[in-house]
Coordinates of C-alpha atoms and ligand atoms in Angstrom, one line a residue:
M1 CA 0.0 0.0 0.0
V2 CA 0.9 3.6 -0.5
D3 CA 0.2 6.2 2.1
L4 CA 0.2 9.8 0.9
H5 CA -0.8 11.4 4.2
S6 CA 1.4 11.0 7.3
H7 CA 2.8 13.0 10.2
V8 CA 5.7 10.6 10.6
L9 CA 8.4 13.2 10.8
F10 CA 9.5 14.1 14.3
E11 CA 9.5 17.4 16.1
I12 CA 8.1 19.4 13.2
D13 CA 4.3 19.5 13.9
D14 CA 1.7 17.7 16.1
G15 CA 2.8 14.3 14.7
A16 CA 5.7 12.2 15.9
Q17 CA 7.4 13.9 18.9
S18 CA 10.7 12.1 18.7
I19 CA 12.7 10.0 16.2
E20 CA 11.8 7.0 18.3
H21 CA 8.1 7.7 17.7
S22 CA 8.8 8.1 14.0
I23 CA 10.5 4.7 13.9
E24 CA 7.6 3.1 15.8
I25 CA 5.1 4.6 13.4
L26 CA 7.1 3.2 10.4
K27 CA 7.3 -0.3 11.9
R28 CA 3.6 -0.3 12.5
A29 CA 3.0 1.1 9.0
Y30 CA 5.1 -1.7 7.6
D31 CA 3.1 -4.2 9.6
A32 CA -0.1 -2.7 8.1
G33 CA 1.2 -3.3 4.6
I34 CA 2.5 0.1 3.7
R35 CA 5.6 0.1 1.5
K36 CA 5.6 3.7 0.3
M37 CA 5.0 6.7 2.5
M38 CA 4.8 10.5 1.9
A39 CA 5.9 12.5 4.9
T40 CA 3.4 15.4 5.1
P41 CA 4.0 17.7 8.0
H42 CA 1.7 20.6 8.5
F43 CA 2.5 23.9 6.8
T44 CA 0.4 27.0 6.8
I45 CA 0.5 29.3 3.8
G46 CA 2.1 32.6 4.9
E47 CA 4.8 30.9 7.0
D48 CA 8.5 31.0 5.8
V49 CA 8.7 28.3 3.1
D50 CA 12.5 28.0 3.0
E51 CA 12.8 27.7 6.7
F52 CA 10.2 24.9 6.7
I53 CA 11.9 23.0 3.9
E54 CA 15.2 23.2 5.6
R55 CA 13.7 21.8 8.9
R56 CA 11.9 19.1 7.0
T57 CA 15.1 18.1 5.0
R58 CA 17.1 17.7 8.2
R59 CA 14.4 15.4 9.7
I60 CA 13.9 13.3 6.5
D61 CA 17.7 12.8 6.3
A62 CA 18.0 11.7 9.9
L63 CA 14.9 9.5 9.7
K64 CA 16.2 7.7 6.5
K65 CA 19.5 7.0 8.2
A66 CA 17.7 5.6 11.3
M67 CA 15.4 3.5 9.0
D68 CA 18.5 2.0 7.3
E69 CA 19.9 1.1 10.7
E70 CA 16.6 -0.5 11.8
G71 CA 16.2 -2.2 8.4
I72 CA 12.8 -0.7 7.7
D73 CA 11.9 -1.3 4.1
I74 CA 9.6 1.6 3.4
E75 CA 10.3 4.2 0.7
L76 CA 9.9 7.6 2.2
K77 CA 9.4 10.8 0.2
A78 CA 9.0 14.5 1.2
G79 CA 5.7 16.3 1.0
C80 CA 3.6 18.5 3.3
E81 CA 0.0 19.1 4.2
V82 CA -0.6 22.7 3.2
Y83 CA -3.3 24.7 5.1
I84 CA -4.6 27.2 2.5
T85 CA -5.2 30.7 3.6
D86 CA -5.7 34.0 1.7
E87 CA -1.9 34.4 1.7
L88 CA -2.1 31.8 -1.2
Y89 CA -2.5 34.7 -3.6
N90 CA 0.9 36.3 -2.4
E91 CA 2.9 33.1 -2.1
D92 CA 5.3 32.7 -5.0
E93 CA 7.1 29.6 -3.7
L94 CA 4.3 27.1 -4.0
D95 CA 6.4 24.7 -6.1
K96 CA 8.5 23.9 -3.0
L97 CA 5.4 22.7 -1.2
L98 CA 4.4 20.0 -3.8
F99 CA 5.0 16.3 -3.3
E100 CA 8.6 15.3 -4.1
G101 CA 8.8 14.8 -7.9
S102 CA 5.3 15.7 -8.7
R103 CA 2.8 18.6 -9.2
V104 CA 0.4 17.3 -6.5
M105 CA -0.2 19.4 -3.3
L106 CA -2.0 17.9 -0.3
S107 CA -4.2 20.8 0.6
E108 CA -6.2 21.4 3.8
F109 CA -8.9 24.0 4.1
K110 CA -10.8 25.6 6.9
Y111 CA -13.0 23.0 8.6
H112 CA -16.1 25.1 9.1
S113 CA -17.8 28.1 7.5
L114 CA -15.6 28.5 4.4
K115 CA -17.7 30.1 1.7
P116 CA -17.9 27.9 -1.5
E117 CA -16.7 30.7 -3.7
V118 CA -13.7 31.2 -1.4
F119 CA -12.9 27.5 -1.5
L120 CA -13.3 27.4 -5.3
G121 CA -11.2 30.6 -5.6
Y122 CA -8.3 28.8 -3.8
V123 CA -8.7 25.7 -6.0
D124 CA -8.7 27.8 -9.2
E125 CA -5.6 29.7 -8.1
L126 CA -3.8 26.4 -7.4
I127 CA -4.9 25.1 -10.8
K128 CA -3.7 28.3 -12.5
R129 CA -0.3 27.6 -10.9
N130 CA -0.4 24.2 -12.5
V131 CA -0.9 22.4 -9.2
T132 CA -3.0 19.2 -8.9
V133 CA -5.1 19.6 -5.8
L134 CA -5.3 16.6 -3.4
V135 CA -7.9 17.6 -0.8
A136 CA -7.0 16.2 2.7
H137 CA -9.9 14.5 4.5
P138 CA -12.9 16.2 2.8
E139 CA -15.1 14.3 5.2
R140 CA -14.2 16.8 7.9
Y141 CA -15.5 19.9 6.1
S142 CA -18.9 20.3 7.5
Y143 CA -20.0 22.8 4.7
L144 CA -18.9 20.3 2.0
M145 CA -21.1 17.6 3.5
K146 CA -24.2 19.9 3.0
D147 CA -23.3 21.4 -0.4
G148 CA -23.6 19.0 -3.3
W149 CA -22.9 21.9 -5.7
L150 CA -19.6 22.6 -4.1
L151 CA -18.6 18.9 -4.2
E152 CA -19.6 18.7 -7.8
S153 CA -17.7 21.9 -8.6
L154 CA -14.6 20.4 -7.0
L155 CA -14.9 17.1 -8.9
N156 CA -15.5 19.0 -12.2
R157 CA -12.1 20.7 -11.6
E158 CA -10.5 17.3 -11.3
V159 CA -9.6 17.8 -7.7
I160 CA -8.6 14.5 -6.0
L161 CA -10.2 13.7 -2.7
Q162 CA -8.2 11.9 0.1
V163 CA -10.3 10.3 2.8
N164 CA -8.8 9.1 6.1
A165 CA -9.0 5.4 6.6
I166 CA -10.1 5.7 10.2
S167 CA -13.1 7.8 9.1
L168 CA -14.6 4.9 7.2
F169 CA -15.0 3.1 10.6
E170 CA -16.6 6.0 12.4
D171 CA -20.2 6.0 13.5
S172 CA -20.7 9.8 12.9
Q173 CA -21.7 12.2 10.2
E174 CA -18.1 12.4 9.2
G175 CA -18.1 8.6 8.9
D176 CA -21.2 8.6 6.8
F177 CA -19.8 11.2 4.4
A178 CA -16.5 9.4 4.2
R179 CA -18.3 6.1 3.2
F180 CA -20.5 8.0 0.7
L181 CA -17.4 9.5 -1.0
V182 CA -15.5 6.2 -1.1
E183 CA -18.3 3.9 -2.1
N184 CA -19.4 6.2 -4.9
R185 CA -15.8 6.4 -6.1
L186 CA -15.7 10.1 -5.6
A187 CA -12.7 9.9 -3.2
R188 CA -9.9 8.2 -5.1
V189 CA -7.3 8.1 -2.4
I190 CA -7.4 6.7 1.1
G191 CA -4.6 7.6 3.5
S192 CA -3.7 7.2 7.2
D193 CA -3.1 10.8 8.5
I194 CA -1.1 9.0 11.2
H195 CA 0.2 11.3 14.0
H196 CA 1.1 8.9 16.9
P197 CA 2.4 5.4 17.1
A198 CA -0.4 4.1 19.3
S199 CA -3.2 5.5 17.1
R200 CA -5.8 3.2 15.5
R201 CA -5.3 4.9 12.2
L202 CA -2.7 2.4 10.9
K203 CA -5.0 -0.5 12.1
A204 CA -7.7 1.0 9.9
M205 CA -5.3 1.0 7.0
K206 CA -4.4 -2.6 7.6
K207 CA -8.1 -3.6 7.8
L208 CA -8.9 -1.8 4.6
G209 CA -5.8 -3.2 2.9
E210 CA -7.3 -6.7 3.4
S211 CA -10.5 -5.7 1.5
N212 CA -11.4 -7.4 -1.7
E213 CA -13.3 -4.4 -3.0
G214 CA -11.7 -3.1 -6.2
Y215 CA -12.4 0.6 -5.4
I216 CA -10.7 0.2 -2.0
R217 CA -7.6 -1.4 -3.6
R218 CA -7.5 1.3 -6.3
A219 CA -7.7 4.0 -3.6
M220 CA -4.9 2.5 -1.5
R221 CA -2.6 1.2 -4.1
D222 CA -3.1 2.3 -7.7
M223 CA -4.1 5.9 -7.5
P224 CA -1.7 6.8 -4.6
G225 CA 1.0 4.8 -6.3
K226 CA 0.7 6.9 -9.4
I227 CA 0.9 10.1 -7.4
F228 CA 3.8 8.8 -5.4
E229 CA 5.7 8.0 -8.5
G230 CA 5.0 11.4 -10.0
E231 CA 2.9 10.0 -12.8
L232 CA 0.1 12.5 -12.1
Ligands
FE2_1 FE1 -2.8 15.5 8.4

């Protein structure tokens, strides 16, 4: 499996808090069947891009070295989860925030009360800059749940939706929306959004990874695989 959404890097956001936690996450990810992983620490548009990239590079390098020593056979690439703000229109270094070797950006938006025209304005700006938008956990956006027109407008723009595996097991509105998106093939990527070693999120990935449903397999292997390899 390929996981495009993870907070596996240590001491950079609210994910892994030490390199030992990072290693523990990676061991559990391997056990869940994940062989390729995009490290996607949080970044908020408006922050210093170069300073962030430098911090991320130091951690990726250290983690890869530790993975070699531990014999963990997961291919790790650098990305980030970009929280989109109005500063987007002033940011001229977007290319540094894409997944390594691709034009895809894992993009996160305000969870509540974001006006549809503002959301679509952000997406159109990203598309204008030749970015392929991968929307992180759309099931969390309460306004998207209620607005079929916005959902359709996003899909018409060929935005890719990434649902969190754990959401598919939740007995909540979020869970219902996540299942709706995946079962109707509207969400084409499932990722872990793992933050902590002990979290149930990797168990959810493992359980889904054992599914015989074609659309689950495509959302955990084929589509994320293409994105990981820079084919999209
Ligand atoms: Fe995340």
